[in-house]
DNA sequence: ACATTAAATTCGA
DNA sequence: TCGAATTTAATGT
């Protein structure tokens, strides 16, 4: 059963009845839940599509959801309070985000932009809090996830400006392979060099040069429309 | 910015 | 339904 309605412009909410099996595919955390919890999660999630370059979240969105990426690619960017330096984090299929704003009841402090056509799963606030209060497994997941993301952002700030473009590229790619944030990844990632540039905050041309350097160093392999990671750890520490 | 190459799509049989 | 021709997208310099 499925019906759709148009919502302010391009994006579409698809009120799909999500099957439990499907939920397991799009949300790794749901595999740890018991029957009752899965049923609650399933019922509280709806899907929505975004086109490339569309803003997924910006300030002042009236509705708050905990959000997972079903397919596609998005960029999360935060600006420091001064309004200057931005740090980027890539979000690929399997990523869930927004729990921080949800838990604190704050507006989002970052922008999320779709880098290509992207399909999201949105969990409403009530469901999120029901799981938060009733599911041990869900809480375990949240703690790991928050901790992991904190580490990622600290790492980004720590090196931030100082890193060479090549190292920034290396690390942004490596961060897409974080097994906790993106549980279902293989070594291969379908991403264009233009998208890698957008994630790393550099031009496509520059990204191309950096990627070739990384390939020469034997850390990854370049393919048409994608990359395959060879040495994940060395990518992650690139530039130290 | 431009030239090259890969992939996707169209079209004719 | 096959594959050659054309168009579109990604890459390399």
PDB file of N, CA and C in Angstrom, chain A residues 52-120:
ATOM      1  N   UNK A  52      19.068  16.035  -6.187  1.00  0.00           N
ATOM      2  CA  UNK A  52      20.451  16.475  -6.002  1.00  0.00           C
ATOM      3  C   UNK A  52      20.491  17.977  -5.734  1.00  0.00           C
ATOM      4  N   UNK A  53      21.339  18.378  -4.822  1.00  0.00           N
ATOM      5  CA  UNK A  53      21.559  19.774  -4.450  1.00  0.00           C
ATOM      6  C   UNK A  53      20.437  20.390  -3.630  1.00  0.00           C
ATOM      7  N   UNK A  54      19.473  19.618  -3.292  1.00  0.00           N
ATOM      8  CA  UNK A  54      18.391  20.142  -2.481  1.00  0.00           C
ATOM      9  C   UNK A  54      18.811  20.136  -1.008  1.00  0.00           C
ATOM     10  N   UNK A  55      18.368  21.137  -0.266  1.00  0.00           N
ATOM     11  CA  UNK A  55      18.613  21.152   1.165  1.00  0.00           C
ATOM     12  C   UNK A  55      17.680  20.170   1.846  1.00  0.00           C
ATOM     13  N   UNK A  56      18.253  19.304   2.641  1.00  0.00           N
ATOM     14  CA  UNK A  56      17.440  18.347   3.385  1.00  0.00           C
ATOM     15  C   UNK A  56      17.001  18.981   4.704  1.00  0.00           C
ATOM     16  N   UNK A  57      17.947  19.609   5.363  1.00  0.00           N
ATOM     17  CA  UNK A  57      17.598  20.367   6.557  1.00  0.00           C
ATOM     18  C   UNK A  57      18.232  21.725   6.501  1.00  0.00           C
ATOM     19  N   UNK A  58      17.482  22.696   6.851  1.00  0.00           N
ATOM     20  CA  UNK A  58      18.100  23.944   7.207  1.00  0.00           C
ATOM     21  C   UNK A  58      17.392  24.455   8.438  1.00  0.00           C
ATOM     22  N   UNK A  59      17.933  25.511   8.931  1.00  0.00           N
ATOM     23  CA  UNK A  59      17.363  26.107  10.112  1.00  0.00           C
ATOM     24  C   UNK A  59      15.871  26.364   9.959  1.00  0.00           C
ATOM     25  N   UNK A  60      15.145  26.139  11.037  1.00  0.00           N
ATOM     26  CA  UNK A  60      13.765  26.573  11.056  1.00  0.00           C
ATOM     27  C   UNK A  60      12.775  25.604  10.450  1.00  0.00           C
ATOM     28  N   UNK A  61      13.216  24.400  10.122  1.00  0.00           N
ATOM     29  CA  UNK A  61      12.250  23.395   9.687  1.00  0.00           C
ATOM     30  C   UNK A  61      11.303  23.085  10.838  1.00  0.00           C
ATOM     31  N   UNK A  62      10.013  23.141  10.565  1.00  0.00           N
ATOM     32  CA  UNK A  62       9.052  22.967  11.653  1.00  0.00           C
ATOM     33  C   UNK A  62       9.037  21.539  12.208  1.00  0.00           C
ATOM     34  N   UNK A  63       9.376  20.558  11.374  1.00  0.00           N
ATOM     35  CA  UNK A  63       9.281  19.179  11.848  1.00  0.00           C
ATOM     36  C   UNK A  63      10.642  18.599  12.137  1.00  0.00           C
ATOM     37  N   UNK A  64      10.669  17.853  13.170  1.00  0.00           N
ATOM     38  CA  UNK A  64      11.902  17.245  13.600  1.00  0.00           C
ATOM     39  C   UNK A  64      11.811  15.736  13.432  1.00  0.00           C
ATOM     40  N   UNK A  65      12.785  15.221  12.783  1.00  0.00           N
ATOM     41  CA  UNK A  65      12.835  13.774  12.625  1.00  0.00           C
ATOM     42  C   UNK A  65      14.235  13.277  12.892  1.00  0.00           C
ATOM     43  N   UNK A  66      14.267  12.046  13.322  1.00  0.00           N
ATOM     44  CA  UNK A  66      15.539  11.338  13.306  1.00  0.00           C
ATOM     45  C   UNK A  66      15.614  10.708  11.926  1.00  0.00           C
ATOM     46  N   UNK A  67      16.750  10.830  11.277  1.00  0.00           N
ATOM     47  CA  UNK A  67      16.781  10.617   9.847  1.00  0.00           C
ATOM     48  C   UNK A  67      17.839   9.611   9.419  1.00  0.00           C
ATOM     49  N   UNK A  68      17.441   8.732   8.526  1.00  0.00           N
ATOM     50  CA  UNK A  68      18.387   7.762   7.981  1.00  0.00           C
ATOM     51  C   UNK A  68      18.461   7.888   6.476  1.00  0.00           C
ATOM     52  N   UNK A  69      19.622   7.617   5.924  1.00  0.00           N
ATOM     53  CA  UNK A  69      19.765   7.647   4.474  1.00  0.00           C
ATOM     54  C   UNK A  69      19.522   6.251   3.925  1.00  0.00           C
ATOM     55  N   UNK A  70      18.540   6.150   3.058  1.00  0.00           N
ATOM     56  CA  UNK A  70      18.196   4.852   2.461  1.00  0.00           C
ATOM     57  C   UNK A  70      19.059   4.625   1.223  1.00  0.00           C
ATOM     58  N   UNK A  71      19.039   5.591   0.321  1.00  0.00           N
ATOM     59  CA  UNK A  71      19.935   5.562  -0.824  1.00  0.00           C
ATOM     60  C   UNK A  71      20.415   6.986  -1.068  1.00  0.00           C
ATOM     61  N   UNK A  72      21.568   7.111  -1.697  1.00  0.00           N
ATOM     62  CA  UNK A  72      22.042   8.435  -2.053  1.00  0.00           C
ATOM     63  C   UNK A  72      23.229   8.873  -1.231  1.00  0.00           C
ATOM     64  N   UNK A  73      23.438  10.166  -1.234  1.00  0.00           N
ATOM     65  CA  UNK A  73      24.608  10.722  -0.571  1.00  0.00           C
ATOM     66  C   UNK A  73      24.299  12.156  -0.167  1.00  0.00           C
ATOM     67  N   UNK A  74      24.674  12.499   1.056  1.00  0.00           N
ATOM     68  CA  UNK A  74      24.422  13.854   1.532  1.00  0.00           C
ATOM     69  C   UNK A  74      25.647  14.380   2.259  1.00  0.00           C
ATOM     70  N   UNK A  75      25.692  15.680   2.402  1.00  0.00           N
ATOM     71  CA  UNK A  75      26.792  16.307   3.102  1.00  0.00           C
ATOM     72  C   UNK A  75      26.268  17.077   4.297  1.00  0.00           C
ATOM     73  N   UNK A  76      26.851  16.804   5.443  1.00  0.00           N
ATOM     74  CA  UNK A  76      26.504  17.542   6.645  1.00  0.00           C
ATOM     75  C   UNK A  76      27.598  18.573   6.865  1.00  0.00           C
ATOM     76  N   UNK A  77      27.225  19.834   6.991  1.00  0.00           N
ATOM     77  CA  UNK A  77      28.255  20.837   7.205  1.00  0.00           C
ATOM     78  C   UNK A  77      27.913  21.690   8.409  1.00  0.00           C
ATOM     79  N   UNK A  78      28.916  21.919   9.230  1.00  0.00           N
ATOM     80  CA  UNK A  78      28.744  22.764  10.399  1.00  0.00           C
ATOM     81  C   UNK A  78      29.660  23.957  10.235  1.00  0.00           C
ATOM     82  N   UNK A  79      29.185  25.101  10.646  1.00  0.00           N
ATOM     83  CA  UNK A  79      30.048  26.274  10.630  1.00  0.00           C
ATOM     84  C   UNK A  79      30.373  26.637  12.071  1.00  0.00           C
ATOM     85  N   UNK A  80      31.611  27.009  12.309  1.00  0.00           N
ATOM     86  CA  UNK A  80      31.997  27.399  13.655  1.00  0.00           C
ATOM     87  C   UNK A  80      31.250  28.671  14.043  1.00  0.00           C
ATOM     88  N   UNK A  81      31.132  28.915  15.353  1.00  0.00           N
ATOM     89  CA  UNK A  81      30.303  30.014  15.837  1.00  0.00           C
ATOM     90  C   UNK A  81      30.711  31.340  15.196  1.00  0.00           C
ATOM     91  N   UNK A  82      31.973  31.482  14.896  1.00  0.00           N
ATOM     92  CA  UNK A  82      32.439  32.681  14.222  1.00  0.00           C
ATOM     93  C   UNK A  82      31.855  32.820  12.827  1.00  0.00           C
ATOM     94  N   UNK A  83      31.341  31.724  12.301  1.00  0.00           N
ATOM     95  CA  UNK A  83      30.735  31.772  10.980  1.00  0.00           C
ATOM     96  C   UNK A  83      31.735  31.457   9.883  1.00  0.00           C
ATOM     97  N   UNK A  84      32.935  31.074  10.273  1.00  0.00           N
ATOM     98  CA  UNK A  84      33.956  30.815   9.249  1.00  0.00           C
ATOM     99  C   UNK A  84      34.103  29.331   8.912  1.00  0.00           C
ATOM    100  N   UNK A  85      35.089  28.705   9.492  1.00  0.00           N
ATOM    101  CA  UNK A  85      35.495  27.361   9.056  1.00  0.00           C
ATOM    102  C   UNK A  85      34.356  26.349   9.099  1.00  0.00           C
ATOM    103  N   UNK A  86      34.165  25.686   8.001  1.00  0.00           N
ATOM    104  CA  UNK A  86      33.139  24.648   7.934  1.00  0.00           C
ATOM    105  C   UNK A  86      33.801  23.283   7.959  1.00  0.00           C
ATOM    106  N   UNK A  87      33.189  22.362   8.676  1.00  0.00           N
ATOM    107  CA  UNK A  87      33.654  20.987   8.597  1.00  0.00           C
ATOM    108  C   UNK A  87      32.570  20.159   7.948  1.00  0.00           C
ATOM    109  N   UNK A  88      33.007  19.228   7.144  1.00  0.00           N
ATOM    110  CA  UNK A  88      32.056  18.420   6.394  1.00  0.00           C
ATOM    111  C   UNK A  88      32.089  16.981   6.859  1.00  0.00           C
ATOM    112  N   UNK A  89      30.945  16.375   6.826  1.00  0.00           N
ATOM    113  CA  UNK A  89      30.895  14.935   7.032  1.00  0.00           C
ATOM    114  C   UNK A  89      29.998  14.362   5.949  1.00  0.00           C
ATOM    115  N   UNK A  90      30.461  13.298   5.359  1.00  0.00           N
ATOM    116  CA  UNK A  90      29.653  12.645   4.342  1.00  0.00           C
ATOM    117  C   UNK A  90      28.656  11.701   4.985  1.00  0.00           C
ATOM    118  N   UNK A  91      27.494  11.605   4.386  1.00  0.00           N
ATOM    119  CA  UNK A  91      26.478  10.680   4.880  1.00  0.00           C
ATOM    120  C   UNK A  91      26.073   9.780   3.717  1.00  0.00           C
ATOM    121  N   UNK A  92      26.337   8.514   3.854  1.00  0.00           N
ATOM    122  CA  UNK A  92      25.961   7.584   2.785  1.00  0.00           C
ATOM    123  C   UNK A  92      24.844   6.681   3.265  1.00  0.00           C
ATOM    124  N   UNK A  93      24.401   5.806   2.378  1.00  0.00           N
ATOM    125  CA  UNK A  93      23.318   4.889   2.731  1.00  0.00           C
ATOM    126  C   UNK A  93      23.670   4.140   4.013  1.00  0.00           C
ATOM    127  N   UNK A  94      22.723   4.078   4.924  1.00  0.00           N
ATOM    128  CA  UNK A  94      22.947   3.406   6.190  1.00  0.00           C
ATOM    129  C   UNK A  94      23.215   4.360   7.344  1.00  0.00           C
ATOM    130  N   UNK A  95      23.511   5.616   7.029  1.00  0.00           N
ATOM    131  CA  UNK A  95      23.787   6.585   8.078  1.00  0.00           C
ATOM    132  C   UNK A  95      22.489   7.084   8.705  1.00  0.00           C
ATOM    133  N   UNK A  96      22.507   7.244  10.013  1.00  0.00           N
ATOM    134  CA  UNK A  96      21.378   7.853  10.721  1.00  0.00           C
ATOM    135  C   UNK A  96      21.907   9.036  11.505  1.00  0.00           C
ATOM    136  N   UNK A  97      21.146  10.120  11.497  1.00  0.00           N
ATOM    137  CA  UNK A  97      21.664  11.319  12.138  1.00  0.00           C
ATOM    138  C   UNK A  97      20.525  12.180  12.658  1.00  0.00           C
ATOM    139  N   UNK A  98      20.896  13.144  13.490  1.00  0.00           N
ATOM    140  CA  UNK A  98      19.902  14.052  14.043  1.00  0.00           C
ATOM    141  C   UNK A  98      19.528  13.716  15.476  1.00  0.00           C
ATOM    142  N   UNK A  99      20.125  12.653  16.033  1.00  0.00           N
ATOM    143  CA  UNK A  99      19.758  12.262  17.401  1.00  0.00           C
ATOM    144  C   UNK A  99      20.180  13.327  18.414  1.00  0.00           C
ATOM    145  N   UNK A 100      21.253  14.061  18.083  1.00  0.00           N
ATOM    146  CA  UNK A 100      21.700  15.100  19.002  1.00  0.00           C
ATOM    147  C   UNK A 100      20.659  16.184  19.185  1.00  0.00           C
ATOM    148  N   UNK A 101      20.207  16.737  18.070  1.00  0.00           N
ATOM    149  CA  UNK A 101      19.187  17.783  18.135  1.00  0.00           C
ATOM    150  C   UNK A 101      17.903  17.246  18.748  1.00  0.00           C
ATOM    151  N   UNK A 102      17.613  16.006  18.431  1.00  0.00           N
ATOM    152  CA  UNK A 102      16.389  15.396  18.945  1.00  0.00           C
ATOM    153  C   UNK A 102      16.425  15.295  20.459  1.00  0.00           C
ATOM    154  N   UNK A 103      17.509  14.817  20.990  1.00  0.00           N
ATOM    155  CA  UNK A 103      17.613  14.597  22.426  1.00  0.00           C
ATOM    156  C   UNK A 103      17.647  15.905  23.189  1.00  0.00           C
ATOM    157  N   UNK A 104      18.294  16.883  22.610  1.00  0.00           N
ATOM    158  CA  UNK A 104      18.417  18.156  23.320  1.00  0.00           C
ATOM    159  C   UNK A 104      17.239  19.079  23.050  1.00  0.00           C
ATOM    160  N   UNK A 105      16.396  18.690  22.110  1.00  0.00           N
ATOM    161  CA  UNK A 105      15.262  19.540  21.783  1.00  0.00           C
ATOM    162  C   UNK A 105      15.686  20.862  21.181  1.00  0.00           C
ATOM    163  N   UNK A 106      16.841  20.863  20.560  1.00  0.00           N
ATOM    164  CA  UNK A 106      17.333  22.094  19.944  1.00  0.00           C
ATOM    165  C   UNK A 106      17.078  22.075  18.446  1.00  0.00           C
ATOM    166  N   UNK A 107      17.085  23.248  17.845  1.00  0.00           N
ATOM    167  CA  UNK A 107      17.086  23.260  16.377  1.00  0.00           C
ATOM    168  C   UNK A 107      18.417  22.709  15.894  1.00  0.00           C
ATOM    169  N   UNK A 108      18.402  22.251  14.660  1.00  0.00           N
ATOM    170  CA  UNK A 108      19.645  21.707  14.105  1.00  0.00           C
ATOM    171  C   UNK A 108      20.672  22.804  13.942  1.00  0.00           C
ATOM    172  N   UNK A 109      21.916  22.453  14.211  1.00  0.00           N
ATOM    173  CA  UNK A 109      22.967  23.454  14.105  1.00  0.00           C
ATOM    174  C   UNK A 109      23.824  23.194  12.892  1.00  0.00           C
ATOM    175  N   UNK A 110      23.325  22.427  11.996  1.00  0.00           N
ATOM    176  CA  UNK A 110      24.124  22.143  10.806  1.00  0.00           C
ATOM    177  C   UNK A 110      23.178  22.039   9.620  1.00  0.00           C
ATOM    178  N   UNK A 111      23.725  22.167   8.446  1.00  0.00           N
ATOM    179  CA  UNK A 111      22.959  21.986   7.224  1.00  0.00           C
ATOM    180  C   UNK A 111      23.205  20.594   6.685  1.00  0.00           C
ATOM    181  N   UNK A 112      22.202  20.056   6.045  1.00  0.00           N
ATOM    182  CA  UNK A 112      22.389  18.807   5.327  1.00  0.00           C
ATOM    183  C   UNK A 112      21.899  19.027   3.900  1.00  0.00           C
ATOM    184  N   UNK A 113      22.768  18.742   2.948  1.00  0.00           N
ATOM    185  CA  UNK A 113      22.447  18.926   1.541  1.00  0.00           C
ATOM    186  C   UNK A 113      22.609  17.599   0.811  1.00  0.00           C
ATOM    187  N   UNK A 114      21.658  17.275  -0.028  1.00  0.00           N
ATOM    188  CA  UNK A 114      21.787  16.081  -0.859  1.00  0.00           C
ATOM    189  C   UNK A 114      22.809  16.346  -1.952  1.00  0.00           C
ATOM    190  N   UNK A 115      23.767  15.473  -2.098  1.00  0.00           N
ATOM    191  CA  UNK A 115      24.766  15.635  -3.159  1.00  0.00           C
ATOM    192  C   UNK A 115      24.314  14.934  -4.436  1.00  0.00           C
ATOM    193  N   UNK A 116      23.385  14.011  -4.277  1.00  0.00           N
ATOM    194  CA  UNK A 116      22.756  13.414  -5.455  1.00  0.00           C
ATOM    195  C   UNK A 116      21.328  13.073  -5.043  1.00  0.00           C
ATOM    196  N   UNK A 117      20.548  12.550  -5.953  1.00  0.00           N
ATOM    197  CA  UNK A 117      19.185  12.187  -5.581  1.00  0.00           C
ATOM    198  C   UNK A 117      19.243  11.217  -4.407  1.00  0.00           C
ATOM    199  N   UNK A 118      18.460  11.507  -3.414  1.00  0.00           N
ATOM    200  CA  UNK A 118      18.606  10.812  -2.137  1.00  0.00           C
ATOM    201  C   UNK A 118      17.242  10.487  -1.548  1.00  0.00           C
ATOM    202  N   UNK A 119      17.159   9.310  -0.961  1.00  0.00           N
ATOM    203  CA  UNK A 119      15.918   8.879  -0.324  1.00  0.00           C
ATOM    204  C   UNK A 119      16.168   8.714   1.166  1.00  0.00           C
ATOM    205  N   UNK A 120      15.330   9.358   1.958  1.00  0.00           N
ATOM    206  CA  UNK A 120      15.513   9.337   3.403  1.00  0.00           C
ATOM    207  C   UNK A 120      14.407   8.578   4.094  1.00  0.00           C
TER     208      UNK A 120
END
